[in-house]
Structures are given as C-alpha cells and as structure tokens.
Amino acid sequence: QQSAHAKKNGQWVQALRLLVEMAFAHVELCTITYNAAVSACEKGGQWDQALRLLVETASAHVDVDAIAYNAAVSACEKCGQQIEGVRLLGA
C-alpha cells in the first residue's frame, strides 16, 4: 500500500498524462484543466513542470488565473526556487 506522500507525488504524472490524452482526443483544455494540472505539480514538488504548463497555456490560448499562478509560485517556493517564483509575480 502506497503512503499518502507517494500517492500525492505521483498525481502530477497522472495529471500530465491526462492532459496529453485529452489533447490527443481533441478535448478542449480549459483554465480549470490547467489549474488542476499545475496544482498537482505543486503538490508533487514539480516546480519546473508547473512553469512549463503556464507557458503551454499561452500557446493553447487558455487564460491563466490566480489559482494556477499561486500553485506555480508555491511549487517554486517549496522547491527552493524562489527566484523563479518572483519572476512569475513580475510576469
């Protein structure tokens, strides 16, 4: 049986996989979808993946809201990447 920590860490992988599957199936990705994926990356300590998703939203023409930015900044902070988090705040 997996620990709660291990399950939480693996959720970001599942979230990213689901985004790819949805895009492949021509399902329109929206702000809520990206928010969930960025939040999963934040919980899994994947600051670089969270930032990548924010960049991806621009190319997908999806509006990013405070939820995604807060999760990405939090991921940066948790992983010792405060400079990246500050850069996001200035974006």
Tab-separated table of C-alpha atoms in Angstrom:
chain	number	residue	atom	x	y	z
A	1	GLN	CA	0.000	0.000	0.000
A	2	GLN	CA	1.377	3.389	-1.025
A	3	SER	CA	1.855	6.115	1.526
A	4	ALA	CA	-0.190	9.308	1.178
A	5	HIS	CA	3.022	11.143	0.293
A	6	ALA	CA	3.833	8.724	-2.531
A	7	LYS	CA	0.299	8.979	-3.914
A	8	LYS	CA	0.432	12.772	-3.841
A	9	ASN	CA	3.806	12.777	-5.599
A	10	GLY	CA	2.506	10.517	-8.353
A	11	GLN	CA	-0.588	12.572	-9.066
A	12	TRP	CA	1.346	15.126	-11.106
A	13	VAL	CA	2.397	12.362	-13.510
A	14	GLN	CA	-1.210	11.272	-13.906
A	15	ALA	CA	-2.331	14.878	-14.416
A	16	LEU	CA	0.219	15.477	-17.181
A	17	ARG	CA	-0.635	12.169	-18.820
A	18	LEU	CA	-4.323	13.081	-18.759
A	19	LEU	CA	-3.599	16.455	-20.421
A	20	VAL	CA	-1.791	14.667	-23.246
A	21	GLU	CA	-4.596	12.139	-23.644
A	22	MET	CA	-7.212	14.890	-23.684
A	23	ALA	CA	-5.326	16.847	-26.339
A	24	PHE	CA	-4.880	13.688	-28.411
A	25	ALA	CA	-8.638	13.066	-28.181
A	26	HIS	CA	-9.271	16.676	-29.291
A	27	VAL	CA	-10.859	17.586	-25.971
A	28	GLU	CA	-10.631	21.326	-25.435
A	29	LEU	CA	-8.394	22.119	-22.485
A	30	CYS	CA	-9.554	24.995	-20.335
A	31	THR	CA	-8.440	27.108	-17.388
A	32	ILE	CA	-9.841	24.605	-14.890
A	33	THR	CA	-7.977	21.717	-16.539
A	34	TYR	CA	-4.674	23.569	-16.397
A	35	ASN	CA	-5.349	24.741	-12.831
A	36	ALA	CA	-5.751	21.129	-11.747
A	37	ALA	CA	-2.570	20.058	-13.518
A	38	VAL	CA	-0.492	22.952	-12.132
A	39	SER	CA	-1.853	22.249	-8.642
A	40	ALA	CA	-0.924	18.571	-8.965
A	41	CYS	CA	2.601	19.601	-9.978
A	42	GLU	CA	2.773	21.924	-6.984
A	43	LYS	CA	1.721	19.151	-4.608
A	44	GLY	CA	4.268	16.829	-6.188
A	45	GLY	CA	7.086	19.366	-5.904
A	46	GLN	CA	7.461	19.676	-9.665
A	47	TRP	CA	8.074	23.424	-9.996
A	48	ASP	CA	9.584	23.099	-13.475
A	49	GLN	CA	6.556	21.204	-14.780
A	50	ALA	CA	4.237	23.794	-13.223
A	51	LEU	CA	6.089	26.571	-15.058
A	52	ARG	CA	6.065	24.586	-18.287
A	53	LEU	CA	2.288	24.281	-18.037
A	54	LEU	CA	1.927	28.031	-17.602
A	55	VAL	CA	3.932	28.566	-20.782
A	56	GLU	CA	1.841	25.935	-22.535
A	57	THR	CA	-1.380	27.768	-21.689
A	58	ALA	CA	-0.256	30.725	-23.772
A	59	SER	CA	0.313	28.589	-26.864
A	60	ALA	CA	-3.020	26.827	-26.234
A	61	HIS	CA	-4.770	30.221	-25.927
A	62	VAL	CA	-6.035	29.368	-22.448
A	63	ASP	CA	-6.382	32.126	-19.868
A	64	VAL	CA	-4.427	31.548	-16.682
A	65	ASP	CA	-5.951	32.703	-13.436
A	66	ALA	CA	-4.699	33.329	-9.907
A	67	ILE	CA	-5.173	29.685	-8.934
A	68	ALA	CA	-2.572	28.467	-11.437
A	69	TYR	CA	-0.150	31.291	-10.647
A	70	ASN	CA	-0.468	30.720	-6.895
A	71	ALA	CA	0.158	26.993	-7.306
A	72	ALA	CA	3.190	27.618	-9.535
A	73	VAL	CA	4.660	30.195	-7.135
A	74	SER	CA	4.061	27.809	-4.233
A	75	ALA	CA	5.774	24.978	-6.133
A	76	CYS	CA	8.793	27.216	-6.732
A	77	GLU	CA	8.936	28.202	-3.068
A	78	LYS	CA	8.625	24.613	-1.815
A	79	CYS	CA	11.479	23.525	-4.078
A	80	GLY	CA	13.844	26.364	-3.196
A	81	GLN	CA	13.291	28.159	-6.488
A	82	GLN	CA	12.178	31.489	-5.035
A	83	ILE	CA	13.762	33.463	-7.888
A	84	GLU	CA	11.564	31.626	-10.401
A	85	GLY	CA	8.534	32.356	-8.242
A	86	VAL	CA	9.405	36.047	-8.087
A	87	ARG	CA	9.783	36.085	-11.863
A	88	LEU	CA	6.254	34.741	-12.170
A	89	LEU	CA	4.937	37.503	-9.966
A	90	GLY	CA	6.549	40.038	-12.275
A	91	ALA	CA	5.046	38.458	-15.395
